Tab-separated table of C-alpha atoms and ligand atoms in Angstrom:
chain	number	residue	atom	x	y	z
A	758	MET	CA	87.386	104.034	116.824
A	759	ASN	CA	86.336	104.842	120.353
A	760	ASN	CA	87.525	108.457	120.125
A	761	ILE	CA	85.179	109.215	117.289
A	762	LYS	CA	83.074	112.223	117.876
A	763	ASN	CA	80.704	112.393	114.954
A	764	ILE	CA	79.447	110.083	112.276
A	765	TYR	CA	77.958	111.872	109.230
A	766	PHE	CA	75.602	110.284	106.607
A	767	PRO	CA	75.512	112.804	103.799
A	768	THR	CA	72.795	112.182	101.257
A	769	THR	CA	74.039	114.590	98.622
A	770	LEU	CA	77.541	115.410	97.264
A	771	ARG	CA	76.811	118.989	98.356
A	772	ASP	CA	76.359	117.897	101.910
A	773	PHE	CA	79.451	115.790	101.497
A	774	SER	CA	81.479	118.756	100.385
A	775	LYS	CA	80.608	120.659	103.561
A	776	ILE	CA	82.163	118.083	105.877
A	777	PHE	CA	84.869	116.502	103.750
A	778	LYS	CA	88.465	117.329	104.676
A	779	LYS	CA	91.674	116.027	103.121
A	780	ASN	CA	92.195	113.388	105.832
A	781	SER	CA	88.499	112.454	106.343
A	782	SER	CA	87.771	108.826	107.010
A	783	LEU	CA	85.171	107.462	104.528
A	784	ILE	CA	83.284	104.235	105.049
A	785	ALA	CA	81.100	102.576	102.425
A	786	GLY	CA	80.430	98.841	102.125
A	787	SER	CA	82.396	98.238	105.323
A	788	THR	CA	84.222	95.164	104.204
A	789	TYR	CA	87.599	96.845	104.778
A	790	PHE	CA	87.390	99.985	106.838
A	791	PHE	CA	85.729	98.783	110.023
A	792	ASN	CA	88.037	95.892	110.812
A	793	ALA	CA	91.118	97.862	109.720
A	794	ASN	CA	90.244	100.701	112.050
A	795	LYS	CA	88.433	99.199	115.017
A	796	LYS	CA	91.408	99.821	117.285
A	797	ASN	CA	92.463	103.048	115.639
A	798	ASN	CA	91.972	105.689	118.309
A	799	LEU	CA	93.183	108.572	116.150
A	800	LEU	CA	89.935	108.859	114.190
A	801	ASN	CA	87.795	111.868	115.051
A	802	ASP	CA	85.032	111.864	112.534
A	803	ILE	CA	83.711	109.409	110.093
A	804	ILE	CA	81.791	110.025	106.901
A	805	ALA	CA	79.544	107.089	106.088
A	806	ILE	CA	78.962	107.594	102.355
A	807	THR	CA	76.397	104.857	102.027
A	808	GLU	CA	73.488	107.268	101.460
A	809	LEU	CA	75.009	109.217	98.595
A	810	PRO	CA	73.235	108.810	95.222
A	811	LEU	CA	76.023	106.772	93.719
A	812	LYS	CA	74.249	103.451	93.180
A	813	TYR	CA	73.630	103.398	89.474
A	814	ILE	CA	74.736	101.607	86.319
A	815	LYS	CA	74.067	103.572	83.201
A	816	LYS	CA	74.986	103.277	79.517
A	817	ASP	CA	75.283	106.255	77.147
A	818	LYS	CA	76.494	106.269	73.562
A	819	LYS	CA	80.202	106.045	74.414
A	820	ASN	CA	80.461	104.607	77.915
A	821	ILE	CA	79.148	102.605	80.799
A	822	ARG	CA	79.015	104.638	83.966
A	823	ILE	CA	78.974	102.849	87.242
A	824	GLY	CA	78.383	104.735	90.516
A	825	SER	CA	81.008	103.884	93.106
A	826	LEU	CA	78.485	102.534	95.681
A	827	VAL	CA	77.406	99.778	93.356
A	828	THR	CA	78.242	96.385	94.889
A	829	PHE	CA	79.825	93.441	93.216
A	830	ASP	CA	76.537	91.573	93.479
A	831	ASP	CA	74.801	94.522	91.692
A	832	ILE	CA	77.324	94.287	88.822
A	833	GLU	CA	77.053	90.535	88.589
A	834	ASN	CA	73.273	90.691	88.220
A	835	ASN	CA	72.825	93.852	86.197
A	836	ASP	CA	71.545	93.490	82.680
A	837	ILE	CA	73.739	96.202	81.200
A	838	CYS	CA	76.747	94.501	82.754
A	839	LYS	CA	75.672	91.106	81.551
A	840	ASP	CA	75.084	92.258	78.016
A	841	THR	CA	78.124	94.403	77.500
A	842	TYR	CA	81.660	93.158	76.745
A	843	PHE	CA	80.166	89.640	76.445
A	844	GLY	CA	79.470	89.576	80.157
A	845	PHE	CA	83.053	90.313	81.158
A	846	LEU	CA	81.958	92.732	83.916
A	847	SER	CA	79.385	90.414	85.504
A	848	HIS	CA	81.676	87.434	85.252
A	849	SER	CA	84.633	89.257	86.856
A	850	ALA	CA	82.385	90.678	89.629
A	851	SER	CA	81.162	87.199	90.368
A	852	ASN	CA	84.732	86.187	91.120
A	853	CYS	CA	84.958	88.616	93.989
A	854	SER	CA	85.147	86.683	97.299
A	855	SER	CA	81.880	85.259	98.558
A	856	GLN	CA	78.195	86.084	98.067
A	857	LEU	CA	77.990	87.609	101.545
A	858	ILE	CA	80.928	89.918	100.674
A	859	ARG	CA	79.662	90.640	97.137
A	860	ASN	CA	76.468	91.894	98.746
A	861	MET	CA	78.424	94.466	100.729
A	862	ALA	CA	81.628	95.365	98.945
A	863	THR	CA	81.433	98.404	96.667
A	864	ILE	CA	83.512	99.014	93.586
A	865	GLY	CA	84.590	102.393	94.968
A	866	GLY	CA	86.071	100.705	98.036
A	867	ASN	CA	87.724	98.082	95.965
A	868	ILE	CA	89.555	100.810	94.094
A	869	ALA	CA	90.190	103.082	97.053
A	870	HIS	CA	92.001	100.454	99.144
A	871	PRO	CA	94.667	99.060	96.847
A	872	ASN	CA	95.379	95.398	97.280
A	873	ALA	CA	96.919	92.881	94.923
A	874	PHE	CA	93.762	90.748	95.060
A	875	ASN	CA	91.304	93.501	94.228
A	876	ILE	CA	89.297	92.768	91.085
A	877	MET	CA	87.884	96.158	90.017
A	878	PRO	CA	91.278	97.763	89.282
A	879	LEU	CA	92.078	94.878	86.891
A	880	VAL	CA	88.766	95.363	85.089
A	881	ILE	CA	89.307	99.092	84.750
A	882	GLU	CA	92.819	98.613	83.433
A	883	THR	CA	91.693	95.964	80.934
A	884	LEU	CA	89.032	98.322	79.528
A	885	ASN	CA	91.222	101.477	79.699
A	886	GLY	CA	88.625	102.855	82.004
A	887	LYS	CA	88.745	106.065	84.050
A	888	ILE	CA	87.633	107.094	87.497
A	889	LYS	CA	85.836	110.187	88.458
A	890	LEU	CA	87.017	111.840	91.726
A	891	TYR	CA	85.328	114.550	93.748
A	892	ASP	CA	87.450	116.422	96.169
A	893	GLY	CA	84.679	118.497	97.693
A	894	LYS	CA	85.198	121.317	95.175
A	895	LYS	CA	85.638	119.867	91.745
A	896	TYR	CA	85.415	116.623	89.756
A	897	THR	CA	88.400	115.182	88.013
A	898	ILE	CA	88.362	112.310	85.577
A	899	MET	CA	91.616	110.327	85.361
A	900	PRO	CA	93.111	106.951	84.587
A	901	LEU	CA	93.512	104.652	87.579
A	902	THR	CA	97.270	104.905	87.591
A	903	ASP	CA	96.972	108.716	88.187
A	904	TYR	CA	94.786	108.184	91.134
A	905	TYR	CA	97.205	105.696	92.648
A	906	ASN	CA	100.452	107.496	91.746
A	907	LYS	CA	99.304	110.966	92.813
A	908	LYS	CA	97.669	109.639	95.968
A	909	LEU	CA	94.794	112.076	95.473
A	910	SER	CA	92.198	112.598	98.164
A	911	GLY	CA	88.518	112.781	97.611
A	912	ILE	CA	85.681	110.407	96.920
A	913	ILE	CA	85.565	108.214	93.844
A	914	THR	CA	82.075	108.901	92.460
A	915	GLU	CA	82.018	106.888	89.239
A	916	ILE	CA	83.943	104.564	86.970
A	917	ILE	CA	83.755	105.164	83.268
A	918	LEU	CA	84.260	102.331	80.887
A	919	PRO	CA	84.461	102.914	77.128
A	920	LEU	CA	82.044	101.016	74.959
A	921	ALA	CA	84.585	101.057	72.100
A	922	TYR	CA	85.719	97.544	73.240
A	923	ASP	CA	82.245	96.034	73.440
A	924	ARG	CA	82.889	93.518	70.672
A	925	ASP	CA	86.391	92.540	71.729
A	926	PHE	CA	87.331	89.094	73.035
A	927	PHE	CA	87.525	88.803	76.801
A	928	TYR	CA	88.945	86.435	79.330
A	929	PHE	CA	88.800	86.557	83.076
A	930	GLU	CA	89.965	83.938	85.527
A	931	LYS	CA	90.899	83.906	89.177
A	932	ILE	CA	93.083	81.009	90.142
A	933	ALA	CA	92.701	80.548	93.913
A	934	LYS	CA	92.398	77.872	96.524
A	935	THR	CA	88.583	78.206	96.477
A	936	SER	CA	86.330	80.378	94.374
A	937	SER	CA	85.347	82.359	97.431
A	938	SER	CA	88.932	83.117	98.507
A	939	TRP	CA	89.682	86.764	98.601
A	940	GLU	CA	93.259	85.930	97.752
A	941	SER	CA	94.354	84.270	94.544
A	942	TYR	CA	97.585	82.799	93.133
A	943	ILE	CA	97.071	84.823	90.031
A	944	THR	CA	94.174	86.542	88.264
A	945	PHE	CA	93.973	87.047	84.515
A	946	SER	CA	92.001	89.835	82.899
A	947	PHE	CA	92.486	89.965	79.156
A	948	ARG	CA	90.996	91.801	76.245
A	949	ALA	CA	91.929	91.604	72.570
A	950	SER	CA	90.527	92.390	69.194
A	951	VAL	CA	91.538	90.300	66.188
A	952	LYS	CA	90.634	90.551	62.511
A	953	ASN	CA	91.786	88.048	59.931
A	954	LYS	CA	94.177	86.620	62.522
A	955	ILE	CA	95.833	90.035	62.960
A	956	ILE	CA	95.923	91.385	66.522
A	957	ASN	CA	94.432	94.896	66.245
A	958	ASP	CA	94.546	95.686	69.932
A	959	MET	CA	95.313	93.877	73.183
A	960	ARG	CA	95.371	94.556	76.855
A	961	LEU	CA	96.559	91.778	79.183
A	962	VAL	CA	96.418	92.514	82.888
A	963	PHE	CA	97.494	90.319	85.805
A	964	GLY	CA	96.353	90.512	89.341
A	965	ALA	CA	97.623	89.104	92.657
A	966	ILE	CA	101.251	89.745	91.662
A	967	THR	CA	101.849	93.384	92.694
A	968	SER	CA	99.735	95.770	94.665
A	969	MET	CA	98.726	97.507	91.429
A	970	PRO	CA	97.459	95.655	88.357
A	971	LEU	CA	100.382	94.348	86.314
A	972	SER	CA	100.608	94.837	82.571
A	973	SER	CA	103.251	95.586	79.930
A	974	ILE	CA	102.656	98.297	77.402
A	975	ASN	CA	105.902	97.191	75.735
A	976	ILE	CA	104.795	93.593	75.092
A	977	GLU	CA	101.376	94.788	74.005
A	978	LYS	CA	103.002	97.150	71.427
A	979	LYS	CA	105.407	94.503	70.268
A	980	PHE	CA	102.641	92.061	69.294
A	981	THR	CA	99.922	94.422	68.116
A	982	GLY	CA	99.613	94.375	64.332
A	983	LYS	CA	101.130	90.846	64.117
A	984	GLU	CA	99.472	87.803	62.696
A	985	ILE	CA	98.638	84.978	65.141
A	986	THR	CA	100.706	82.005	64.157
A	987	LYS	CA	102.038	79.035	66.138
A	988	GLU	CA	105.380	80.907	66.494
A	989	LEU	CA	103.695	84.064	67.725
A	990	ILE	CA	101.712	82.063	70.263
A	991	ASN	CA	104.973	80.528	71.539
A	992	ASP	CA	106.762	83.890	71.644
A	993	ILE	CA	104.027	85.777	73.377
A	994	SER	CA	103.433	83.075	75.954
A	995	LYS	CA	107.117	82.883	76.733
A	996	GLU	CA	107.492	86.671	76.919
A	997	TYR	CA	104.615	87.083	79.309
A	998	SER	CA	105.565	84.145	81.519
A	999	GLU	CA	109.028	85.740	81.937
A	1000	PHE	CA	107.458	89.122	82.569
A	1001	VAL	CA	105.132	87.889	85.279
A	1002	TYR	CA	107.937	85.778	86.829
A	1003	ASN	CA	110.325	88.707	86.958
A	1004	ALA	CA	107.736	91.007	88.545
A	1005	HIS	CA	108.142	88.934	91.814
A	1006	PRO	CA	110.751	86.191	91.283
A	1007	SER	CA	111.199	85.385	95.025
A	1008	HIS	CA	107.542	84.663	95.546
A	1009	LYS	CA	106.778	81.067	96.598
A	1010	TYR	CA	104.340	80.749	93.633
A	1011	ALA	CA	106.695	82.379	91.099
A	1012	GLU	CA	107.419	79.173	89.246
A	1013	TYR	CA	103.852	78.093	89.313
A	1014	ARG	CA	102.730	81.405	87.956
A	1015	LYS	CA	105.285	81.193	85.182
A	1016	ASN	CA	103.792	77.916	84.020
A	1017	VAL	CA	100.228	78.951	84.379
A	1018	VAL	CA	100.813	82.166	82.512
A	1019	MET	CA	102.521	80.264	79.710
A	1020	ASN	CA	99.546	77.876	79.312
A	1021	THR	CA	96.825	80.484	79.761
A	1022	ILE	CA	98.222	82.915	77.284
A	1023	SER	CA	98.901	80.159	74.765
A	1024	GLU	CA	95.273	79.007	75.062
A	1025	PHE	CA	93.949	82.521	74.855
A	1026	PHE	CA	95.753	83.228	71.578
A	1027	SER	CA	94.967	79.764	70.157
A	1028	LYS	CA	91.313	80.473	70.740
A	1029	LEU	CA	91.685	83.931	69.153
A	1030	SER	CA	93.283	82.524	66.064
A	1031	LYS	CA	90.200	80.365	65.506
A	1032	ARG	CA	87.769	83.267	65.683
B	381	MET	CA	72.005	115.079	106.764
B	382	LYS	CA	71.937	112.453	109.459
B	383	LYS	CA	74.621	113.024	112.079
B	384	MET	CA	75.403	110.779	115.068
B	385	THR	CA	77.234	112.436	117.864
B	386	VAL	CA	79.071	110.241	120.379
B	387	GLY	CA	77.858	111.075	123.871
B	388	LYS	CA	79.614	111.276	127.184
B	389	GLU	CA	79.340	107.507	127.675
B	390	LYS	CA	81.203	107.220	124.397
B	391	SER	CA	78.204	105.622	122.806
B	392	ILE	CA	75.487	106.436	120.300
B	393	ASP	CA	71.785	105.547	120.340
B	394	ILE	CA	70.598	103.732	117.295
B	395	SER	CA	67.126	102.456	116.366
B	396	PHE	CA	66.285	99.521	114.100
B	397	ASN	CA	63.763	96.800	113.515
B	398	ILE	CA	64.953	93.240	114.410
B	399	ASN	CA	62.819	90.256	113.494
B	400	GLY	CA	59.762	92.504	113.483
B	401	ASN	CA	60.446	94.295	116.760
B	402	ASP	CA	61.478	98.013	116.990
B	403	MET	CA	64.411	98.664	119.212
B	404	THR	CA	66.643	101.474	120.412
B	405	VAL	CA	70.064	100.567	121.717
B	406	SER	CA	73.253	102.322	122.726
B	407	VAL	CA	76.368	101.137	120.900
B	408	LYS	CA	80.084	102.116	120.856
B	409	PRO	CA	81.414	103.302	117.529
B	410	SER	CA	83.826	100.327	117.535
B	411	GLU	CA	81.205	97.713	118.283
B	412	SER	CA	80.491	95.345	115.465
B	413	LEU	CA	77.003	94.347	114.463
B	414	ILE	CA	77.597	90.763	115.470
B	415	ASP	CA	78.706	91.780	118.959
B	416	MET	CA	75.597	93.958	119.372
B	417	ILE	CA	73.260	91.244	118.113
B	418	ARG	CA	74.672	88.662	120.490
B	419	ARG	CA	74.738	91.188	123.396
B	420	LEU	CA	70.981	91.625	122.804
B	421	GLY	CA	70.521	87.886	123.183
B	422	TYR	CA	70.230	86.798	119.530
B	423	LYS	CA	72.799	84.118	120.042
B	424	GLY	CA	71.797	82.023	117.083
B	425	THR	CA	74.071	84.217	114.989
B	426	LYS	CA	77.504	82.813	115.518
B	427	LYS	CA	80.922	84.442	115.622
B	428	GLY	CA	83.498	82.245	113.844
B	429	CYS	CA	86.381	84.052	112.255
B	430	ASP	CA	85.514	87.713	112.852
B	431	THR	CA	87.193	88.566	109.553
B	432	GLY	CA	84.448	87.998	106.963
B	433	ASP	CA	85.643	84.563	105.849
B	434	CYS	CA	83.350	81.955	107.355
B	435	GLY	CA	79.787	83.242	107.048
B	436	SER	CA	78.629	82.069	110.472
B	437	CYS	CA	77.664	85.648	111.458
B	438	ALA	CA	75.461	86.197	108.449
B	439	LEU	CA	72.146	87.972	108.808
B	440	ILE	CA	69.821	89.753	106.507
B	441	LEU	CA	70.062	93.523	106.506
B	442	ASP	CA	67.435	95.359	104.451
B	443	GLY	CA	66.937	92.246	102.235
B	444	LYS	CA	70.618	91.418	101.675
B	445	ALA	CA	72.537	88.603	103.389
B	446	VAL	CA	75.692	90.134	104.808
B	447	VAL	CA	78.404	89.281	107.301
B	448	SER	CA	77.872	91.144	110.559
B	449	CYS	CA	81.419	90.875	111.821
B	450	LEU	CA	82.786	93.406	109.315
B	451	MET	CA	80.086	95.920	109.941
B	452	PRO	CA	79.844	98.539	112.657
B	453	ALA	CA	76.686	98.311	114.735
B	454	PHE	CA	75.860	101.906	113.946
B	455	TYR	CA	75.222	100.817	110.347
B	456	ALA	CA	71.999	99.155	111.616
B	457	ASP	CA	70.378	102.488	112.389
B	458	GLY	CA	67.086	102.831	110.533
B	459	LYS	CA	67.499	99.328	109.084
B	460	LYS	CA	65.549	96.087	109.150
B	461	ILE	CA	67.503	93.052	110.468
B	462	THR	CA	66.502	89.475	110.228
B	463	THR	CA	68.518	86.983	112.284
B	464	ILE	CA	68.097	83.186	112.368
B	465	GLU	CA	65.607	83.660	115.225
B	466	GLY	CA	63.416	85.771	112.847
B	467	ILE	CA	63.317	82.939	110.299
B	468	GLY	CA	61.901	80.213	112.450
B	469	SER	CA	61.910	78.585	115.869
B	470	ILE	CA	62.177	75.063	117.285
B	471	LEU	CA	58.386	74.920	117.634
B	472	ASN	CA	57.713	76.637	114.321
B	473	PRO	CA	60.642	75.934	112.014
B	474	HIS	CA	60.882	77.524	108.601
B	475	PRO	CA	60.739	75.059	105.644
B	476	ILE	CA	64.369	75.800	105.007
B	477	GLN	CA	65.329	74.885	108.592
B	478	LYS	CA	63.197	71.705	108.336
B	479	ALA	CA	64.825	70.792	105.030
B	480	PHE	CA	68.320	71.105	106.510
B	481	VAL	CA	67.386	68.718	109.279
B	482	ASP	CA	65.552	66.257	106.993
B	483	ALA	CA	68.378	66.215	104.469
B	484	GLY	CA	70.881	65.370	107.202
B	485	ALA	CA	72.735	68.605	106.478
B	486	VAL	CA	73.323	69.514	110.127
B	487	GLN	CA	76.193	67.991	112.203
B	488	CYS	CA	77.675	70.226	114.909
B	489	GLY	CA	75.379	72.986	113.688
B	490	PHE	CA	77.747	75.925	114.154
B	491	CYS	CA	77.605	77.025	110.541
B	492	ILE	CA	73.990	76.299	110.027
B	493	PRO	CA	72.374	79.669	111.007
B	494	GLY	CA	74.648	81.350	108.452
B	495	MET	CA	73.762	78.675	105.824
B	496	ILE	CA	70.071	79.164	106.503
B	497	ILE	CA	70.405	82.941	106.140
B	498	SER	CA	72.322	82.488	102.797
B	499	THR	CA	69.674	80.044	101.620
B	500	LYS	CA	66.845	82.335	102.583
B	501	PHE	CA	68.442	85.164	100.551
B	502	LEU	CA	69.011	82.830	97.654
B	503	LEU	CA	65.522	81.349	97.572
B	504	ASP	CA	63.891	84.774	97.959
B	505	ARG	CA	65.808	85.781	94.845
B	506	PHE	CA	65.849	82.615	92.797
B	507	PRO	CA	63.123	80.225	94.010
B	508	THR	CA	64.356	77.287	91.920
B	509	PRO	CA	68.125	77.622	91.725
B	510	ASP	CA	70.291	75.150	89.810
B	511	GLU	CA	73.308	73.593	91.490
B	512	LYS	CA	75.762	76.188	90.230
B	513	THR	CA	73.615	78.969	91.623
B	514	ILE	CA	73.274	77.204	94.970
B	515	LYS	CA	77.012	76.733	95.229
B	516	HIS	CA	77.647	80.357	94.231
B	517	HIS	CA	75.255	81.745	96.851
B	518	LEU	CA	76.518	79.584	99.638
B	519	ASP	CA	80.191	80.046	98.802
B	520	GLY	CA	80.730	82.334	101.821
B	521	ASN	CA	79.515	79.772	104.371
B	522	LEU	CA	82.203	77.451	105.570
B	523	CYS	CA	81.340	74.097	107.202
B	524	ARG	CA	83.922	72.042	108.978
B	525	CYS	CA	81.709	68.926	109.298
B	526	THR	CA	79.474	68.010	106.385
B	527	GLY	CA	81.365	68.354	103.127
B	528	TYR	CA	78.592	70.509	101.643
B	529	VAL	CA	76.828	67.750	99.637
B	530	LYS	CA	73.964	67.401	102.050
B	531	GLN	CA	73.541	71.126	102.324
B	532	ILE	CA	73.111	71.480	98.574
B	533	GLU	CA	70.429	68.748	98.800
B	534	ALA	CA	68.823	70.607	101.648
B	535	VAL	CA	68.554	73.806	99.569
B	536	ARG	CA	66.935	71.850	96.714
B	537	LEU	CA	64.529	70.164	99.231
B	538	ALA	CA	63.645	73.572	100.673
B	539	SER	CA	63.081	75.034	97.230
B	540	ASN	CA	60.674	72.250	96.331
B	541	ARG	CA	58.806	72.487	99.636
B	542	LEU	CA	58.543	76.308	99.503
B	543	LYS	CA	56.693	75.982	96.200
B	544	ASN	CA	53.853	74.413	98.070
B	545	THR	CA	53.626	76.786	101.005
B	546	ASN	CA	52.975	80.426	101.394
B	547	ARG	CA	55.509	80.873	104.175
B	548	GLU	CA	57.809	83.857	103.582
C	1144	LIG	S1	82.476	85.597	111.972
C	1144	LIG	FE1	81.782	86.857	110.399
C	1144	LIG	S2	82.387	85.855	108.554
C	1144	LIG	FE2	83.259	84.666	110.167
C	1145	LIG	S1	77.706	71.422	110.688
C	1145	LIG	FE1	79.500	71.703	111.860
C	1145	LIG	S2	80.458	73.409	110.885
C	1145	LIG	FE2	78.885	72.911	109.589
């Protein structure tokens, strides 16, 4: 970073658009960028986006909108996040690393730097959320997978989470050495809606396995519309444990993950059947 | 829009308030906040892992406890910093510091400045935290000596004592 010439602190997106170039280096909460780039002598200019007006959590009729500069601590302690989705957002945010990091790390940064252990991409996937990207000229709203697959440049300004799932059943758990570990053996982020024991909708997402959140539309489709019975619980647990195992069979925790997925899914659907 | 331009000496001048004192300092863009703080003589803030994992470099920046090893020094521009020296001193210890000593929560002491910073942030926010909240707020401060039990007791003791003082 010693060849940097300028550091900009835009306070509006208009100012941001004047200085942003495709390969601009953006820094926000600084839990990732600074250490990763300290010795990078190719950087010319940095845009510190910390002063942009993107620190808000709002609720409208259809969605929750969270500005990308909101930190994990903000989400954990925000009333809207505590009260929606039965506290799923706050609970998942509280699982991010340690308090000192939750005070700094922004959700935008957690999305922009893909990593198997990141929490926010799991949450967005579980809720079929979207992200809003500003490339200096226009805003685009897209699913997370588009952002990752198309490798688009720009600044993530907002995540949009539909309230349609507000009354669903949620489950989030990070299985790690310690609760403050950044890394985990596996992370579960589940959502399902069940009526009269019939699965109306489900979204089961796994973290820490692959760099992107892992889920299976095929398994979800196969079991949606089915009644939760003992046999179904067996089948779905087996299917998911194989699925997760096969996503990374050579990993040293592959067998462990297989077992823990089996047990967790079985418990999740057993609880659902009693709802 | 604020713009910092790196000068001929490859450094930038930043201004901030540290423990109540205004200061202007030259920093390199790659200098971390912990390195700057210690260079200025605030050696109570420790450098353990330098990767954000141990919490020994914690300080309070604009009211939030953060790790200073992951943060560039230029982020301090215009900000208010509180280090362990700004919380209390040997002659005039803060009730939190006193509680840590009285509870027997200090052994080698390396992690303690970070622990005290996290405790200060916690008690400013939740003056009477339960055990779960204490553990959650101190989860970024690693201690290689004590086993944490005494430190949780220390936070409780500090919380009780602070009820009866008007020390910030
Ligand atoms: S030195 Fe900063 S967290 Fe360890
Ligand atoms: S008292 Fe020694 S590391 Fe905590």
